[in-house]
Short mmCIF file of C-alpha atoms and ligand atoms in Angstrom, two decimals:
data_model
loop_
_atom_site.label_atom_id
_atom_site.label_comp_id
_atom_site.label_asym_id
_atom_site.label_seq_id
_atom_site.Cartn_x
_atom_site.Cartn_y
_atom_site.Cartn_z
CA MET R 1 -9.10 -21.98 -19.46
CA ASN R 2 -12.07 -20.94 -17.39
CA ALA R 3 -15.19 -20.64 -19.57
CA THR R 4 -16.24 -17.42 -17.80
CA GLN R 5 -13.12 -15.53 -18.90
CA PRO R 6 -13.22 -13.20 -21.88
CA SER R 7 -10.87 -15.48 -23.80
CA SER R 8 -9.27 -12.93 -26.17
CA LEU R 9 -8.32 -10.66 -23.24
CA VAL R 10 -6.87 -13.59 -21.40
CA SER R 11 -4.90 -14.64 -24.45
CA GLU R 12 -3.56 -11.14 -24.86
CA ILE R 13 -2.55 -11.02 -21.16
CA ARG R 14 -0.70 -14.31 -21.60
CA ALA R 15 1.06 -13.10 -24.74
CA LEU R 16 2.08 -9.84 -23.03
CA LYS R 17 3.26 -11.80 -20.05
CA GLU R 18 5.62 -13.81 -22.29
CA LYS R 19 6.79 -10.75 -24.15
CA ARG R 20 7.58 -8.84 -20.93
CA ARG R 21 9.08 -11.89 -19.24
CA ALA R 22 6.61 -11.17 -16.48
CA VAL R 23 5.14 -13.13 -13.63
CA ILE R 24 1.56 -12.44 -12.46
CA LEU R 25 1.12 -12.72 -8.68
CA ALA R 26 -2.44 -12.48 -7.28
CA HIS R 27 -3.89 -12.34 -3.81
CA ASN R 28 -6.64 -14.74 -2.75
CA TYR R 29 -9.12 -11.78 -2.72
CA GLN R 30 -8.74 -10.97 -6.39
CA ILE R 31 -11.71 -11.48 -8.77
CA PRO R 32 -11.93 -15.04 -10.13
CA GLU R 33 -10.81 -13.99 -13.65
CA ILE R 34 -7.55 -12.60 -12.28
CA GLN R 35 -6.95 -15.62 -10.05
CA ASP R 36 -7.38 -17.89 -13.03
CA VAL R 37 -4.85 -16.09 -15.23
CA ALA R 38 -2.23 -15.64 -12.45
CA ASP R 39 0.96 -17.69 -12.11
CA TYR R 40 0.55 -17.79 -8.37
CA VAL R 41 -2.37 -17.08 -6.05
CA GLY R 42 -1.86 -16.88 -2.31
CA ASP R 43 -1.77 -14.94 0.92
CA SER R 44 0.56 -12.02 1.74
CA LEU R 45 3.28 -14.28 3.02
CA GLY R 46 3.23 -16.56 -0.01
CA LEU R 47 3.20 -13.58 -2.32
CA ALA R 48 6.19 -12.02 -0.59
CA GLN R 49 8.05 -15.36 -0.78
CA GLN R 50 7.23 -15.64 -4.49
CA ALA R 51 8.36 -12.04 -5.10
CA ALA R 52 11.61 -12.76 -3.29
CA ALA R 53 12.26 -15.87 -5.43
CA THR R 54 11.19 -14.86 -8.91
CA ASP R 55 13.56 -14.50 -11.80
CA ALA R 56 11.01 -12.77 -13.97
CA GLU R 57 11.93 -9.31 -15.28
CA VAL R 58 8.55 -7.80 -14.51
CA ILE R 59 6.22 -8.50 -11.61
CA ALA R 60 2.53 -7.74 -12.29
CA PHE R 61 1.12 -7.61 -8.81
CA CYS R 62 -2.64 -8.07 -8.48
CA GLY R 63 -3.48 -7.20 -4.91
CA VAL R 64 -3.29 -3.89 -3.11
CA HIS R 65 -0.62 -1.25 -3.16
CA PHE R 66 1.30 -2.22 0.00
CA MET R 67 1.72 -5.77 -1.39
CA ALA R 68 3.21 -4.42 -4.68
CA GLU R 69 5.47 -2.12 -2.66
CA THR R 70 6.75 -5.12 -0.72
CA ALA R 71 7.55 -6.87 -3.99
CA LYS R 72 9.45 -3.75 -5.14
CA ILE R 73 11.45 -3.53 -1.93
CA LEU R 74 12.47 -7.12 -2.44
CA ASN R 75 13.26 -6.43 -6.15
CA PRO R 76 14.63 -2.89 -6.42
CA ASN R 77 15.99 -3.54 -9.90
CA LYS R 78 12.84 -5.11 -11.37
CA VAL R 79 9.78 -3.43 -12.75
CA VAL R 80 6.76 -3.91 -10.49
CA VAL R 81 3.43 -2.94 -12.08
CA LEU R 82 -0.04 -3.02 -10.56
CA PRO R 83 -3.39 -2.80 -12.30
CA ASP R 84 -4.66 0.09 -10.16
CA ARG R 85 -2.38 2.44 -8.22
CA ASP R 86 -5.30 3.51 -5.99
CA ALA R 87 -5.88 0.03 -4.52
CA GLY R 88 -5.17 0.94 -0.90
CA CYS R 89 -6.05 -0.63 2.44
CA SER R 90 -7.83 0.76 5.54
CA LEU R 91 -5.08 -0.66 7.73
CA GLU R 92 -2.41 1.14 5.80
CA GLU R 93 -4.41 4.36 6.02
CA SER R 94 -4.77 4.04 9.80
CA CYS R 95 -1.01 4.24 10.44
CA PRO R 96 0.78 7.38 9.11
CA ALA R 97 4.57 7.00 9.44
CA GLN R 98 4.94 10.28 11.28
CA LYS R 99 2.48 9.26 13.99
CA LEU R 100 4.26 5.97 14.39
CA ALA R 101 7.62 7.69 14.66
CA ASP R 102 6.18 10.02 17.35
CA LEU R 103 4.91 7.02 19.34
CA GLN R 104 8.22 5.16 18.96
CA ARG R 105 10.05 8.13 20.50
CA THR R 106 8.06 7.76 23.67
CA ASN R 107 9.71 4.41 24.59
CA PRO R 108 13.25 3.53 23.50
CA ARG R 109 12.55 -0.07 24.52
CA PHE R 110 9.87 -0.52 21.82
CA TYR R 111 10.44 -3.34 19.34
CA THR R 112 8.15 -2.55 16.49
CA ILE R 113 6.43 -5.39 14.62
CA ALA R 114 4.54 -4.14 11.60
CA TYR R 115 1.82 -6.18 9.99
CA ILE R 116 2.62 -6.20 6.26
CA ASN R 117 -0.58 -4.19 5.63
CA CYS R 118 1.21 -0.86 5.98
CA SER R 119 3.09 1.60 3.85
CA ALA R 120 6.76 1.31 2.82
CA GLU R 121 7.45 4.27 5.13
CA VAL R 122 6.01 2.34 8.14
CA LYS R 123 7.92 -0.78 7.13
CA ALA R 124 11.07 1.29 7.12
CA LEU R 125 10.38 2.23 10.80
CA ALA R 126 9.78 -1.38 11.88
CA ASP R 127 12.16 -3.93 13.37
CA VAL R 128 10.42 -6.79 11.64
CA ILE R 129 7.36 -7.36 9.41
CA CYS R 130 4.76 -10.07 9.93
CA THR R 131 1.72 -11.38 8.05
CA SER R 132 -1.35 -13.15 9.44
CA GLY R 133 0.36 -16.40 8.45
CA ASN R 134 3.40 -15.93 10.61
CA ALA R 135 2.50 -13.28 13.23
CA THR R 136 2.57 -15.76 16.13
CA ARG R 137 6.04 -17.00 15.12
CA ILE R 138 7.40 -13.49 14.63
CA VAL R 139 6.15 -12.32 18.04
CA LYS R 140 7.57 -15.45 19.75
CA ALA R 141 10.94 -14.65 18.21
CA ALA R 142 10.95 -11.01 19.45
CA PRO R 143 13.72 -10.18 21.99
CA PRO R 144 12.26 -10.93 25.50
CA ASP R 145 13.75 -7.76 27.04
CA ARG R 146 11.94 -5.37 24.66
CA ASP R 147 8.39 -3.93 24.74
CA ILE R 148 6.53 -4.98 21.61
CA LEU R 149 4.68 -2.30 19.66
CA PHE R 150 2.39 -4.02 17.22
CA VAL R 151 1.06 -1.98 14.27
CA PRO R 152 -1.43 -1.37 12.68
CA ASP R 153 -4.12 -4.07 13.22
CA GLU R 154 -5.47 -4.20 16.78
CA ASN R 155 -7.54 -7.38 16.00
CA LEU R 156 -4.68 -9.41 14.65
CA GLY R 157 -2.57 -8.02 17.50
CA SER R 158 -5.03 -9.07 20.19
CA TRP R 159 -5.32 -12.55 18.63
CA VAL R 160 -1.49 -12.91 18.74
CA VAL R 161 -1.47 -11.79 22.40
CA GLU R 162 -3.99 -14.58 23.10
CA GLN R 163 -1.78 -17.10 21.22
CA THR R 164 1.54 -16.16 22.71
CA GLY R 165 0.73 -14.64 26.11
CA ARG R 166 3.14 -11.85 25.27
CA PRO R 167 1.78 -8.40 26.16
CA MET R 168 2.02 -5.84 23.34
CA THR R 169 1.07 -2.22 22.81
CA LEU R 170 -1.46 -2.31 19.95
CA TRP R 171 -1.99 0.38 17.34
CA LYS R 172 -5.68 1.18 16.96
CA GLY R 173 -6.22 0.22 13.31
CA ASN R 174 -8.53 -2.31 11.72
CA CYS R 175 -9.69 -3.77 8.42
CA TYR R 176 -12.94 -2.10 7.46
CA VAL R 177 -14.16 -5.38 5.86
CA HIS R 178 -13.33 -7.82 8.64
CA VAL R 179 -14.85 -5.76 11.45
CA GLU R 180 -18.27 -5.99 9.75
CA TRP R 181 -18.84 -9.53 11.03
CA THR R 182 -20.60 -9.54 14.37
CA HIS R 183 -21.13 -12.10 17.10
CA ALA R 184 -24.91 -12.08 16.47
CA ALA R 185 -24.71 -12.64 12.67
CA ILE R 186 -22.19 -15.45 13.05
CA THR R 187 -24.23 -17.08 15.83
CA ARG R 188 -27.24 -17.11 13.50
CA ILE R 189 -25.41 -18.68 10.56
CA ARG R 190 -23.86 -21.29 12.84
CA ALA R 191 -27.32 -22.21 14.10
CA GLN R 192 -28.47 -22.55 10.46
CA TYR R 193 -25.57 -24.88 9.57
CA PRO R 194 -24.82 -26.69 12.85
CA ASN R 195 -22.42 -29.14 11.20
CA ALA R 196 -20.37 -26.59 9.35
CA PRO R 197 -17.18 -25.46 10.99
CA LEU R 198 -16.39 -21.75 10.94
CA VAL R 199 -13.06 -20.42 9.65
CA ALA R 200 -12.31 -16.78 10.38
CA HIS R 201 -9.45 -14.44 9.51
CA PRO R 202 -7.54 -12.98 12.54
CA GLU R 203 -8.51 -9.46 11.34
CA CYS R 204 -12.05 -10.29 12.60
CA THR R 205 -12.92 -8.98 16.07
CA ARG R 206 -12.55 -11.15 19.14
CA ALA R 207 -16.35 -11.44 19.38
CA VAL R 208 -16.25 -13.37 16.10
CA ARG R 209 -12.96 -15.18 16.62
CA VAL R 210 -14.25 -16.86 19.79
CA LEU R 211 -16.96 -18.53 17.65
CA ALA R 212 -14.52 -19.94 15.13
CA ASP R 213 -13.15 -23.47 14.82
CA GLU R 214 -10.06 -22.11 13.07
CA VAL R 215 -8.55 -18.65 12.94
CA CYS R 216 -5.88 -18.30 10.26
CA SER R 217 -4.45 -16.56 7.21
CA THR R 218 -6.13 -17.00 3.82
CA GLU R 219 -3.57 -19.57 2.66
CA LYS R 220 -3.96 -21.64 5.80
CA MET R 221 -7.71 -21.64 5.17
CA VAL R 222 -7.02 -23.68 2.06
CA GLY R 223 -5.15 -26.30 4.06
CA TYR R 224 -7.81 -26.40 6.81
CA CYS R 225 -10.66 -26.80 4.33
CA ARG R 226 -8.82 -29.48 2.34
CA SER R 227 -8.21 -31.64 5.38
CA SER R 228 -11.51 -31.01 7.18
CA PRO R 229 -13.96 -33.93 6.99
CA ALA R 230 -16.87 -31.42 6.78
CA ASP R 231 -18.54 -30.99 3.42
CA ALA R 232 -19.77 -27.47 4.20
CA ILE R 233 -17.65 -24.76 5.83
CA ILE R 234 -18.55 -21.17 6.82
CA ILE R 235 -15.91 -18.61 5.73
CA ALA R 236 -15.49 -15.27 7.50
CA THR R 237 -13.18 -13.37 5.20
CA GLU R 238 -13.23 -11.41 1.99
CA ALA R 239 -15.46 -12.90 -0.74
CA GLY R 240 -12.66 -13.60 -3.23
CA MET R 241 -11.44 -16.41 -1.00
CA LEU R 242 -14.49 -18.45 -1.94
CA HIS R 243 -13.27 -18.81 -5.54
CA ARG R 244 -9.89 -20.02 -4.39
CA LEU R 245 -11.45 -22.46 -1.96
CA GLN R 246 -13.90 -23.79 -4.54
CA ARG R 247 -11.04 -24.34 -6.95
CA GLU R 248 -8.94 -26.19 -4.37
CA CYS R 249 -11.78 -28.20 -2.83
CA PRO R 250 -14.31 -28.74 -5.63
CA GLY R 251 -16.47 -31.19 -3.73
CA LYS R 252 -17.18 -28.92 -0.79
CA THR R 253 -19.68 -26.13 -0.16
CA PHE R 254 -18.40 -22.79 1.17
CA ILE R 255 -20.86 -20.56 2.94
CA PRO R 256 -19.91 -16.85 3.06
CA ALA R 257 -20.42 -15.60 6.62
CA PRO R 258 -23.12 -12.89 6.54
CA THR R 259 -22.72 -9.46 8.06
CA ASP R 260 -25.49 -7.71 9.95
CA ARG R 261 -25.79 -4.53 7.93
CA CYS R 262 -25.14 -5.54 4.33
CA ALA R 263 -23.50 -8.02 2.02
CA CYS R 264 -20.28 -6.08 2.50
CA ASN R 265 -17.68 -8.85 2.53
CA GLU R 266 -15.90 -7.44 -0.50
CA CYS R 267 -12.82 -5.25 -0.16
CA LYS R 268 -13.36 -2.26 -2.43
CA PHE R 269 -9.64 -1.88 -2.85
CA MET R 270 -8.95 -5.51 -3.89
CA LYS R 271 -11.88 -5.24 -6.28
CA MET R 272 -10.40 -2.25 -8.14
CA ASN R 273 -8.30 -4.62 -10.22
CA THR R 274 -9.86 -5.87 -13.44
CA LEU R 275 -8.59 -8.06 -16.31
CA GLU R 276 -8.60 -4.92 -18.53
CA LYS R 277 -6.39 -3.04 -16.08
CA LEU R 278 -4.05 -6.04 -15.77
CA HIS R 279 -3.77 -6.14 -19.52
CA ASP R 280 -3.02 -2.43 -19.68
CA CYS R 281 -0.40 -2.41 -16.96
CA LEU R 282 1.47 -5.15 -18.80
CA LEU R 283 1.10 -3.35 -22.12
CA HIS R 284 2.25 0.09 -20.94
CA LEU R 285 4.39 -1.09 -18.00
CA SER R 286 2.44 1.47 -15.96
CA PRO R 287 1.48 2.21 -13.24
CA GLN R 288 4.78 1.14 -11.65
CA VAL R 289 5.72 1.10 -7.99
CA GLU R 290 8.44 3.64 -7.42
CA LEU R 291 10.17 4.19 -4.08
CA SER R 292 13.15 6.30 -3.14
CA PRO R 293 16.49 4.50 -2.79
CA GLU R 294 16.47 5.32 0.94
CA LEU R 295 13.05 3.67 1.51
CA LEU R 296 14.01 0.68 -0.60
CA ALA R 297 17.11 0.22 1.53
CA ARG R 298 15.41 0.82 4.93
CA GLY R 299 12.36 -1.31 4.14
CA ARG R 300 14.35 -4.37 3.12
CA ALA R 301 15.90 -5.51 6.38
CA PRO R 302 12.56 -5.92 8.33
CA ILE R 303 11.01 -7.85 5.42
CA GLU R 304 14.06 -10.11 5.03
CA ARG R 305 14.03 -10.72 8.82
CA MET R 306 10.44 -11.94 8.44
CA LEU R 307 11.28 -14.17 5.48
CA LYS R 308 14.20 -15.69 7.34
CA LEU R 309 12.11 -16.41 10.41
CA SER R 310 9.31 -17.84 8.27
CA ALA R 311 11.66 -20.25 6.53
CA LEU R 312 12.73 -21.90 9.81
CA ASP R 313 10.71 -24.94 10.79
P1 13P F 401 -3.63 -12.81 4.21
O1 13P F 401 -2.19 -12.55 4.33
O2 13P F 401 -4.18 -13.77 5.27
O3 13P F 401 -4.01 -13.25 2.85
O4 13P F 401 -4.44 -11.44 4.54
C1 13P F 401 -4.29 -10.30 3.76
C2 13P F 401 -5.32 -9.32 3.96
O5 13P F 401 -5.30 -8.20 3.43
C3 13P F 401 -6.46 -9.69 4.82
O6 13P F 401 -7.43 -8.74 4.76
FE1 SF4 F 402 -6.86 -4.04 3.72
FE2 SF4 F 402 -9.02 -5.18 4.67
FE3 SF4 F 402 -8.80 -4.91 2.10
FE4 SF4 F 402 -7.23 -6.68 3.39
S1 SF4 F 402 -9.48 -6.75 3.14
S2 SF4 F 402 -6.56 -5.25 1.82
S3 SF4 F 402 -6.89 -5.59 5.32
S4 SF4 F 402 -8.94 -3.26 3.62
#
């Protein structure tokens, strides 16, 4: 057990997990204490795959709300709890389902690809879901005779356009954390550590991505850093990632990329979850994700399409 964890709380969480026959899934941006008690820590794609495969009776989802909703859509008959119901996402907020439906009506040839960072209502309007880990593959698999509408992250979308050469209509949403990194701040840190490669999340702006040695999902960052010969690597993504990387690559130094205005590389939504709240949601089986039968049914096909396409190699 990690020495920094309040051990009695961790023991209680483990006991409750057994009692509830629960699995704890945690995103790479969760606080270290939650990562250390989780059964699985990973990116949005890995978490969706774990949720699809689990035989646990209860899923305690430590991430943000849309991730827990995805787990519920994949497991309509299981209980899905989350430590804090208010853990949202600026990308999800940027794309109300009604506005998307209005836009879809303007072009019957639209094929809608929704980044997983969106509400269940938006997922239900999509043809297929993608994550940062499989967006390129999902776009390449889109029917060639359709016009792709990519929602809601314009930065991930423009990166995929660069990767695939496929034009897409992009929804104007962004991650309020990842757009904080600027070309100037990254140029300065690169000059300070000239031998350190830069790894950036595709939610960063193009001005930052062009400076990166690798642009990838949080889980692919682990693979890149493990196999890189460099002993110091600059990381442009949410700060929780540093704990995961340090755990996986103990001999290496990870340098958090600085922003210009502040040390604002923490997602306030991801950081709403605490060990205490995880304990309480397992104890009370609340808050739970609840979705209407109609949404559960309509949201499932686009997620399953993504999982099927991601399994092909
Ligand atoms: P990943 O799927 O790469 O972990 O990204 C999720 C996310 O919310 C990034 O801000
Ligand atoms: Fe959403 Fe950005 Fe937070 Fe990820 S880091 S959950 S995209 S607000």
